[in-house]
mmCIF file of C-alpha atoms in Angstrom:
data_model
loop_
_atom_site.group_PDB
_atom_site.id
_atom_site.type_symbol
_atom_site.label_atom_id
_atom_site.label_comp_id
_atom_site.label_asym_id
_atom_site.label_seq_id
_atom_site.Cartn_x
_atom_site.Cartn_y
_atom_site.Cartn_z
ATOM 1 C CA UNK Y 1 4.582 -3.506 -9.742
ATOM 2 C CA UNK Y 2 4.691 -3.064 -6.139
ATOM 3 C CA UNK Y 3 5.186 -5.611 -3.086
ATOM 4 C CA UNK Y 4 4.199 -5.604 0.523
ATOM 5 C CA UNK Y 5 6.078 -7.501 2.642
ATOM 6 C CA UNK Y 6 4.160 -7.301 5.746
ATOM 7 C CA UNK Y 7 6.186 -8.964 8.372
ATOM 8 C CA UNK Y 8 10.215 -8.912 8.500
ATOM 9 C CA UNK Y 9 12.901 -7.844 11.544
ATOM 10 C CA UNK Y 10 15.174 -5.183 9.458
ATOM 11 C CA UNK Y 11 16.031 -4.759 13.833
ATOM 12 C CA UNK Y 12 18.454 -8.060 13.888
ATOM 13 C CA UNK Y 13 21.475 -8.052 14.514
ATOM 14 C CA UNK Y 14 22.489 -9.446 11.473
ATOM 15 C CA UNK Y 15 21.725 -6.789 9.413
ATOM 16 C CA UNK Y 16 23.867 -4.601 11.701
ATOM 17 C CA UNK Y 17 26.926 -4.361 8.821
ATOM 18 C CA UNK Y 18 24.542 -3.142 6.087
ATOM 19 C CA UNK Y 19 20.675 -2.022 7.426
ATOM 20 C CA UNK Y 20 20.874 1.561 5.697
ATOM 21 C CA UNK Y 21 22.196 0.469 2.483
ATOM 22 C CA UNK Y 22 19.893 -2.331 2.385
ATOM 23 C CA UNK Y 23 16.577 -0.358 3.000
ATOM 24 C CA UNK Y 24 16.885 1.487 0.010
ATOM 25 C CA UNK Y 25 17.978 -1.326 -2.003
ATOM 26 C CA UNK Y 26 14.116 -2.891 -1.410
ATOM 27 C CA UNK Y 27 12.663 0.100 -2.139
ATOM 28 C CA UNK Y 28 14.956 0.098 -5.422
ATOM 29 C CA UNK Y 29 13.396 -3.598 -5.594
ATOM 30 C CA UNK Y 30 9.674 -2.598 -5.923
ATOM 31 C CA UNK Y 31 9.403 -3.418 -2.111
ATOM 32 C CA UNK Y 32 7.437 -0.467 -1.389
ATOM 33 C CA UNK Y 33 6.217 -1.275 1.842
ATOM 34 C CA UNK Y 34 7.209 -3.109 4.911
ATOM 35 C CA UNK Y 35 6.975 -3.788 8.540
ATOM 36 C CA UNK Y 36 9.582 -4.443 10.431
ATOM 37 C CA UNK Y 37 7.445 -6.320 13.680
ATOM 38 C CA UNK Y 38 8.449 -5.899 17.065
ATOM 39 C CA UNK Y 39 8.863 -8.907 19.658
ATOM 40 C CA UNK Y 40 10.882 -7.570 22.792
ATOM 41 C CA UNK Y 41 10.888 -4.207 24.481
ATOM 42 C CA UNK Y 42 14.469 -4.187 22.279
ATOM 43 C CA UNK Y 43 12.752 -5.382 19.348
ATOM 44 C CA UNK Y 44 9.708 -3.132 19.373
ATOM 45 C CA UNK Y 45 11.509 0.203 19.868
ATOM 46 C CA UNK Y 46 14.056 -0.546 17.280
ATOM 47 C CA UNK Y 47 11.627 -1.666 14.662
ATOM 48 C CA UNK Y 48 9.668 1.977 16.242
ATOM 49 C CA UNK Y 49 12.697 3.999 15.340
ATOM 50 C CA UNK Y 50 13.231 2.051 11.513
ATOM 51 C CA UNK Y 51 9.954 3.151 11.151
ATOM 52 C CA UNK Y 52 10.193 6.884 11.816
ATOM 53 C CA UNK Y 53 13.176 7.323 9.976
ATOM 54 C CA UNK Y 54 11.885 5.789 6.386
ATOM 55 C CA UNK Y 55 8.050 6.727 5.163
ATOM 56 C CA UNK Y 56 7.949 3.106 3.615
ATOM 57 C CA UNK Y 57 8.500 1.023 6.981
ATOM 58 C CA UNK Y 58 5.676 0.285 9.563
ATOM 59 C CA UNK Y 59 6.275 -1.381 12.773
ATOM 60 C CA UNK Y 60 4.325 -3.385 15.243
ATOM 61 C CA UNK Y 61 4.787 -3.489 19.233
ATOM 62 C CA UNK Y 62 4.561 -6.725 21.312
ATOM 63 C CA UNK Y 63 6.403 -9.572 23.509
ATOM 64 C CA UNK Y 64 6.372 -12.822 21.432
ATOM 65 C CA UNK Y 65 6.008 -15.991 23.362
ATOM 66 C CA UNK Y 66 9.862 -16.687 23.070
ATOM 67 C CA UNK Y 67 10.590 -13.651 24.698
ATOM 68 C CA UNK Y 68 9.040 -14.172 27.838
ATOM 69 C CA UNK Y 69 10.821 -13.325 30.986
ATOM 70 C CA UNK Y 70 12.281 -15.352 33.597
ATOM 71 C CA UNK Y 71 9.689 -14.183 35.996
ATOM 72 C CA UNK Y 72 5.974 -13.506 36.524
ATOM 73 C CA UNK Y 73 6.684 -9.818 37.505
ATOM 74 C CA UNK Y 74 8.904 -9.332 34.742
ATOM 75 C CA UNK Y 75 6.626 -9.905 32.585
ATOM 76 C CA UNK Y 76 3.839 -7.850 33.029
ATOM 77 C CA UNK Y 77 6.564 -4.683 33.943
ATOM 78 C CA UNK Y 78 7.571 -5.569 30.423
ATOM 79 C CA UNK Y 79 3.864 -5.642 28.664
ATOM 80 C CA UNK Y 80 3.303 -2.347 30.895
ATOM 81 C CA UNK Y 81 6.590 -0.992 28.880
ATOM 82 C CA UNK Y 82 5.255 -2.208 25.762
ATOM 83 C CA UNK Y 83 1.456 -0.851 26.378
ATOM 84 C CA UNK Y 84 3.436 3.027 26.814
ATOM 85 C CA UNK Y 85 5.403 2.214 23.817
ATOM 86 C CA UNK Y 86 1.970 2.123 22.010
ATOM 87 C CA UNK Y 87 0.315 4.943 23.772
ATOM 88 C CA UNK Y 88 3.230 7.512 23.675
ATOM 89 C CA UNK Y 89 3.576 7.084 19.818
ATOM 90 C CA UNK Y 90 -0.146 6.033 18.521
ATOM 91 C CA UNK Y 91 -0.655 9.430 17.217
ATOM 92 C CA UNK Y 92 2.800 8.504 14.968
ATOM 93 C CA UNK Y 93 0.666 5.983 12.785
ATOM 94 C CA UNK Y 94 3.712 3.982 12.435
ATOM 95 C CA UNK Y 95 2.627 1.243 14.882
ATOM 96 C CA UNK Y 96 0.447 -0.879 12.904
ATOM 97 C CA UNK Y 97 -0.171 -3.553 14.835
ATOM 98 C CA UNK Y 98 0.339 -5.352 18.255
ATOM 99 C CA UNK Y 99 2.413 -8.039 17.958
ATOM 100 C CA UNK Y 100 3.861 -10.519 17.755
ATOM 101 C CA UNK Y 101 2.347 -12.165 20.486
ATOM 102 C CA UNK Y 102 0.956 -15.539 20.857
ATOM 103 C CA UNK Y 103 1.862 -18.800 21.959
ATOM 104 C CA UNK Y 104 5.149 -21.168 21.141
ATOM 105 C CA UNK Y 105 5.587 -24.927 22.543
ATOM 106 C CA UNK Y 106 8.448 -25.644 20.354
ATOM 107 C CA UNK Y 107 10.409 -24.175 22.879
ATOM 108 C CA UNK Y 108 9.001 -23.731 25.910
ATOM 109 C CA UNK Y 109 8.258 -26.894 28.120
ATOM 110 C CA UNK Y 110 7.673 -26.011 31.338
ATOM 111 C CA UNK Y 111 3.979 -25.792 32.110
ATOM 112 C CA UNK Y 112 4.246 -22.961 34.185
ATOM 113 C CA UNK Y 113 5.938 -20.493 31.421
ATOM 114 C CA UNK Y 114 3.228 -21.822 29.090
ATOM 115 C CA UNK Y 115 1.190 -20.305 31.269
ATOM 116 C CA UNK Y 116 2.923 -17.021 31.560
ATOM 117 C CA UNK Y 117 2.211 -16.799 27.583
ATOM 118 C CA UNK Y 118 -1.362 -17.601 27.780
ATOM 119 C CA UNK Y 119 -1.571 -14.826 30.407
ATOM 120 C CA UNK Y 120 0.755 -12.674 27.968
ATOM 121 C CA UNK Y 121 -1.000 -13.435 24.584
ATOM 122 C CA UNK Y 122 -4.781 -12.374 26.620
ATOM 123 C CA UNK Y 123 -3.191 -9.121 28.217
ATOM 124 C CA UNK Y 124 -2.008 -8.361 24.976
ATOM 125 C CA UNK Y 125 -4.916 -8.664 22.961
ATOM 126 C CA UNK Y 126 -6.298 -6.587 25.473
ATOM 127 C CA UNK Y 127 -4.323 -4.226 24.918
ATOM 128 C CA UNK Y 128 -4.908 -3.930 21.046
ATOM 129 C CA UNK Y 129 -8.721 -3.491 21.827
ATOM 130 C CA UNK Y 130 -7.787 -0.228 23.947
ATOM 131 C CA UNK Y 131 -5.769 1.218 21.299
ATOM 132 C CA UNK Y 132 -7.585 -0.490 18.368
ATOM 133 C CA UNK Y 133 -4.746 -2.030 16.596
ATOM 134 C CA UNK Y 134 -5.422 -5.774 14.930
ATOM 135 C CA UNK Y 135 -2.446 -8.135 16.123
ATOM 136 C CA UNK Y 136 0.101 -10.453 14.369
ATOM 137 C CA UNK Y 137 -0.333 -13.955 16.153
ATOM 138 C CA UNK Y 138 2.788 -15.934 16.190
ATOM 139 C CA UNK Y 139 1.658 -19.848 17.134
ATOM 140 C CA UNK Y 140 4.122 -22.741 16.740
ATOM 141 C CA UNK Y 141 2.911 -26.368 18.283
ATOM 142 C CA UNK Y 142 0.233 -24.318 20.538
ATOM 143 C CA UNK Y 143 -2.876 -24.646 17.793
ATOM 144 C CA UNK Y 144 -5.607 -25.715 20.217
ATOM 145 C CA UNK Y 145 -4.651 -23.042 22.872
ATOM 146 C CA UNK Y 146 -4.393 -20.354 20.327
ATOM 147 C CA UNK Y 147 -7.417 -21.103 18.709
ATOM 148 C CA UNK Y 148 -9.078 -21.457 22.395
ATOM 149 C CA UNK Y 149 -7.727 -18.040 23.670
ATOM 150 C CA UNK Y 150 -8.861 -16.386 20.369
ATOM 151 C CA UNK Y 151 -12.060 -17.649 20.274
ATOM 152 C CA UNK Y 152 -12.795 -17.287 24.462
ATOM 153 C CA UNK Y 153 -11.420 -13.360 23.885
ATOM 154 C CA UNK Y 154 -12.691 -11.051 21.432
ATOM 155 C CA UNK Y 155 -10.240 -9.280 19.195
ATOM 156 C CA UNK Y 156 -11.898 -6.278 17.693
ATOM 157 C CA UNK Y 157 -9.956 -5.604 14.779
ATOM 158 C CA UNK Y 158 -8.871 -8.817 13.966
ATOM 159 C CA UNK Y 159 -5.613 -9.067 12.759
ATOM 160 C CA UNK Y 160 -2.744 -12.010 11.091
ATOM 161 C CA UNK Y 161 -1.350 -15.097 11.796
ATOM 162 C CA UNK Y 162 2.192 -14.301 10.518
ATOM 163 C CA UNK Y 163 4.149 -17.508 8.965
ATOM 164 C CA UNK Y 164 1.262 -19.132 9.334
ATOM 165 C CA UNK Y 165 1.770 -22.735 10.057
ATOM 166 C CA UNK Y 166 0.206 -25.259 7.166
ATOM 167 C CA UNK Y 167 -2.279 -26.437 9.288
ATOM 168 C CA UNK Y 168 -5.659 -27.587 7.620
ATOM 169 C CA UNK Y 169 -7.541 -27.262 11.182
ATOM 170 C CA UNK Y 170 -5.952 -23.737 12.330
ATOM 171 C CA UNK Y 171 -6.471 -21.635 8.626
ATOM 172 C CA UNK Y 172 -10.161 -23.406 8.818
ATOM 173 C CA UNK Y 173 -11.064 -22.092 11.888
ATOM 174 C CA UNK Y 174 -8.669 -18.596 11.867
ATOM 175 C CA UNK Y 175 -10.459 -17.872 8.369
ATOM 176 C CA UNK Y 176 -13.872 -18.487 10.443
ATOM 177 C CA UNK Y 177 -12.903 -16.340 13.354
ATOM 178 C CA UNK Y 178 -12.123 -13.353 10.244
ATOM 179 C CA UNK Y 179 -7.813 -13.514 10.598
ATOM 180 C CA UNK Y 180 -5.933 -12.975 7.671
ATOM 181 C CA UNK Y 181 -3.383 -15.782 6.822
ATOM 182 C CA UNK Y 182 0.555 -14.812 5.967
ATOM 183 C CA UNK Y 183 2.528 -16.980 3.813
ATOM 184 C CA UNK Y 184 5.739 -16.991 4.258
ATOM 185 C CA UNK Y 185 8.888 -18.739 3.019
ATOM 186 C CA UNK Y 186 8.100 -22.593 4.076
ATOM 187 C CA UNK Y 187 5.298 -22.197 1.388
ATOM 188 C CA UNK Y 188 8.134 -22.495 -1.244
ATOM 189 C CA UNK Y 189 10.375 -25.437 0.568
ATOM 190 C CA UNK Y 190 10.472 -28.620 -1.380
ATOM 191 C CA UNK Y 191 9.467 -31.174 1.539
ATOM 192 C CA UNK Y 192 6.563 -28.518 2.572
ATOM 193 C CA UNK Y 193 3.313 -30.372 3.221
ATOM 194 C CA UNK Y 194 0.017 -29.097 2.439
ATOM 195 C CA UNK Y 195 1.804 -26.099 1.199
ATOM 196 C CA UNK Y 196 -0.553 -26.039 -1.976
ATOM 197 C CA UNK Y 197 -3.827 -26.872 -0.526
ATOM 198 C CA UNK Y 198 -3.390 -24.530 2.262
ATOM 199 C CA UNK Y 199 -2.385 -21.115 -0.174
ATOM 200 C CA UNK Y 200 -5.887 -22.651 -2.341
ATOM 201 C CA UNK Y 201 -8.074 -22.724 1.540
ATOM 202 C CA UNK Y 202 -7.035 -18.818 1.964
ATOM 203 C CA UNK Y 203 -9.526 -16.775 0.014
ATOM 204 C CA UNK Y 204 -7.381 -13.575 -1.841
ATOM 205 C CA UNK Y 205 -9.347 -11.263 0.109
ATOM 206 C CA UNK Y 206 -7.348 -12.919 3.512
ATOM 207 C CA UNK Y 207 -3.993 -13.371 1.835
ATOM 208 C CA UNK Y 208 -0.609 -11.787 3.057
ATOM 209 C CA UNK Y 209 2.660 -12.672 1.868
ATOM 210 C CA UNK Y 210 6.189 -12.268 4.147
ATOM 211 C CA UNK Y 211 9.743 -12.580 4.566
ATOM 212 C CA UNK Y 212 9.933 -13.114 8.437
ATOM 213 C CA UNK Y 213 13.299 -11.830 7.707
ATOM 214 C CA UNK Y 214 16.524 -12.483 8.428
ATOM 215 C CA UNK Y 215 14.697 -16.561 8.833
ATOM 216 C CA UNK Y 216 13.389 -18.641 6.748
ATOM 217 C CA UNK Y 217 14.962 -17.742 3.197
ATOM 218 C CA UNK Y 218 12.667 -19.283 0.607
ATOM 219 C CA UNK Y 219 13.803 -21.144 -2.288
ATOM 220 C CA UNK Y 220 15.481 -20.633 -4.365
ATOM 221 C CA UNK Y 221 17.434 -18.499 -1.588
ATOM 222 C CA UNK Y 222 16.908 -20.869 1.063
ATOM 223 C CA UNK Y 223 19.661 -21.265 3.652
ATOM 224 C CA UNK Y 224 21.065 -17.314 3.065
ATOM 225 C CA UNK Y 225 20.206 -14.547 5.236
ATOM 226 C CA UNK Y 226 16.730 -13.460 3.962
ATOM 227 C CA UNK Y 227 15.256 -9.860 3.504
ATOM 228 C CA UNK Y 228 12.202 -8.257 2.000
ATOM 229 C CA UNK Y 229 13.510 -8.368 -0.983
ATOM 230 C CA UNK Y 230 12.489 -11.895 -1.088
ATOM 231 C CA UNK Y 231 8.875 -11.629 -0.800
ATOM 232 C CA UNK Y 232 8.730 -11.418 -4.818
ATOM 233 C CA UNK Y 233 9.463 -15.474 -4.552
ATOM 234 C CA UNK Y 234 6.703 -15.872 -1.983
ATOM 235 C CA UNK Y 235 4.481 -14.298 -4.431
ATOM 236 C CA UNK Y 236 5.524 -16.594 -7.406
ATOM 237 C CA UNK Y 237 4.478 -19.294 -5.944
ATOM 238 C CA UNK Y 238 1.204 -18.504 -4.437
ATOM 239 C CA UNK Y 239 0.589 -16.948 -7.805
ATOM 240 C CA UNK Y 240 1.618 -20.488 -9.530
ATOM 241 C CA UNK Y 241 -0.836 -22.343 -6.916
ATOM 242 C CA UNK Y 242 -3.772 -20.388 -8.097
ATOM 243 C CA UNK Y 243 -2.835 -19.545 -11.608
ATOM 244 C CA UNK Y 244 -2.700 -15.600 -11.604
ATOM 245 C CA UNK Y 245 -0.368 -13.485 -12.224
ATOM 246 C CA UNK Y 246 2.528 -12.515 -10.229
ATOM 247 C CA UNK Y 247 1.117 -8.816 -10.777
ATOM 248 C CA UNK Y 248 -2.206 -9.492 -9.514
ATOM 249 C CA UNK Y 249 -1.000 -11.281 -6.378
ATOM 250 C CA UNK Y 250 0.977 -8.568 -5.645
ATOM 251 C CA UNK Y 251 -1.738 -6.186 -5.679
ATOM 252 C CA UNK Y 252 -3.791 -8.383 -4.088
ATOM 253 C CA UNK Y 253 -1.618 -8.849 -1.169
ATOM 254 C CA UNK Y 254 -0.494 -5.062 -0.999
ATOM 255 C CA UNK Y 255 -3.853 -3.979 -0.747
ATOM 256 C CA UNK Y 256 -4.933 -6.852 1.997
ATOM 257 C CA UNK Y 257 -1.767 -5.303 4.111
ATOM 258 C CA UNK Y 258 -2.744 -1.926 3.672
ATOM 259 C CA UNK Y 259 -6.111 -2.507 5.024
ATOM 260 C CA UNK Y 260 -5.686 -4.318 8.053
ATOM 261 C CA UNK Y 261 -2.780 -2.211 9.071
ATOM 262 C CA UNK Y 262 -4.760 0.822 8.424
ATOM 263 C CA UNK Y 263 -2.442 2.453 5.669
ATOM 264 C CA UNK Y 264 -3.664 4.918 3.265
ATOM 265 C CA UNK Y 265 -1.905 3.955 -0.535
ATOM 266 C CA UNK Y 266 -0.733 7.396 -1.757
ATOM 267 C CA UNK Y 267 -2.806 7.617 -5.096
#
């Protein structure tokens, strides 16, 4: 049995201490595949480097909506670093993705910094039409503006909305628009609502399943430091939800990952 754990940040800090020993204890793990996503110019050439160095990782390139500089021209210098990132090391086919971008309310209240991200998450997508890369949408509190922005700006190769939020209204309409839909470890939290309905809405042809690691441990883990490793609990319970197998979900979900990133499966 093999697992795809299709977004996780092997690049934080917090695995500093023990990144090299840990890598090849999720391949030992039946982890067999992973991307480590980018989200800062830091982020994204960290996650670039993980990738070269181990045949198994994959990484994506992209300024998330929480890492949005303090100024307008910041910004797009930093989205121009990010765009020759992509094109300098495209011919790698270790940057799967662009991403993740999108848009993030939790945090950010200032109207004019929305803003910045709206501009951000467009120039972005963009972007991944040029170079022909899907993207990995992270959307927190923003539903009706991401939605809007996806649907007023073509995305040619479609992509994921990574820890997707259990939303009946934004996997209705991102299924519609042809996104794939990434559970992550909320799906297993006791007090999660709509968990179950939501992992039934997502047809197995659209499903991913994730870590987001080092957050969001699920249970029974919840509250440690999470990795990859994880993902097999993820699994479990979208496999309970529909009643299958833990072995079909996970071929199910490796294959879905492998095909929007573009990666071969060695046969």
């Amino acid at each position: 049995m093999e697992f795809f754990d299709s977004h996780a940040h092997l690049d934080d800090t917090r695995f500093d201490e023990d990144r090299e020993t840990l890598i090849q204890e999720i391949k030992k793990a039946e982890i067999t595949k992973f991307v480590s996503a980018g989200y800062s110019i830091e982020g994204s050439k960290k996650g670039l480097e993980l990738s070269k160095k181990y045949d198994y990782i994959y990484t994506t390139c992209g300024i998330s909506p929480n890492d949005i500089p303090q100024t307008e021209e910041a910004l797009w210098k930093d989205i121009d670093e990010i765009r020759c990132l992509v094109e300098n090391n495209l011919n790698s086919k270790k940057i799967v993705a662009i991403g993740e971008i999108g848009l993030d309310y939790f945090w950010e209240k200032d109207l004019q910094k929305r803003e910045w991200q709206k501009q951000a998450f467009i120039r972005q997508i963009e972007m991944a039409n040029v170079f022909e890369l899907p993207i990995v949408i992270h959307t927190r509190e923003a539903v009706m503006d991401t939605l809007e922005i996806l649907k007023e700006n073509t995305v040619n190769k479609k992509g994921v909305f990574h820890c997707c939020p259990l939303n009946r209204e934004l996997v209705k309409e991102a299924l519609k628009l042809g996104f794939y839909i990434s559970f992550a470890g909320p799906v297993t939290f006791k007090n999660a609502k709509n968990a179950n309905e939501i992992i039934q809405m997502v047809p197995n042809d659209k499903m991913l399943i994730e870590t987001d690691s080092p957050y969001l441990a699920p249970e029974p883990v919840r509250g440690t430091r999470n990795d990859p490793r994880n993902v097999k609990y993820i699994a479990q319970k979208v496999a309970d939800v529909k009643k299958m197998s833990l072995e079909q979900i996970a071929k199910i979900t490796y294959e879905n990952a492998s095909s929007i990133f573009g990666i071969q499966r060695a046969i």
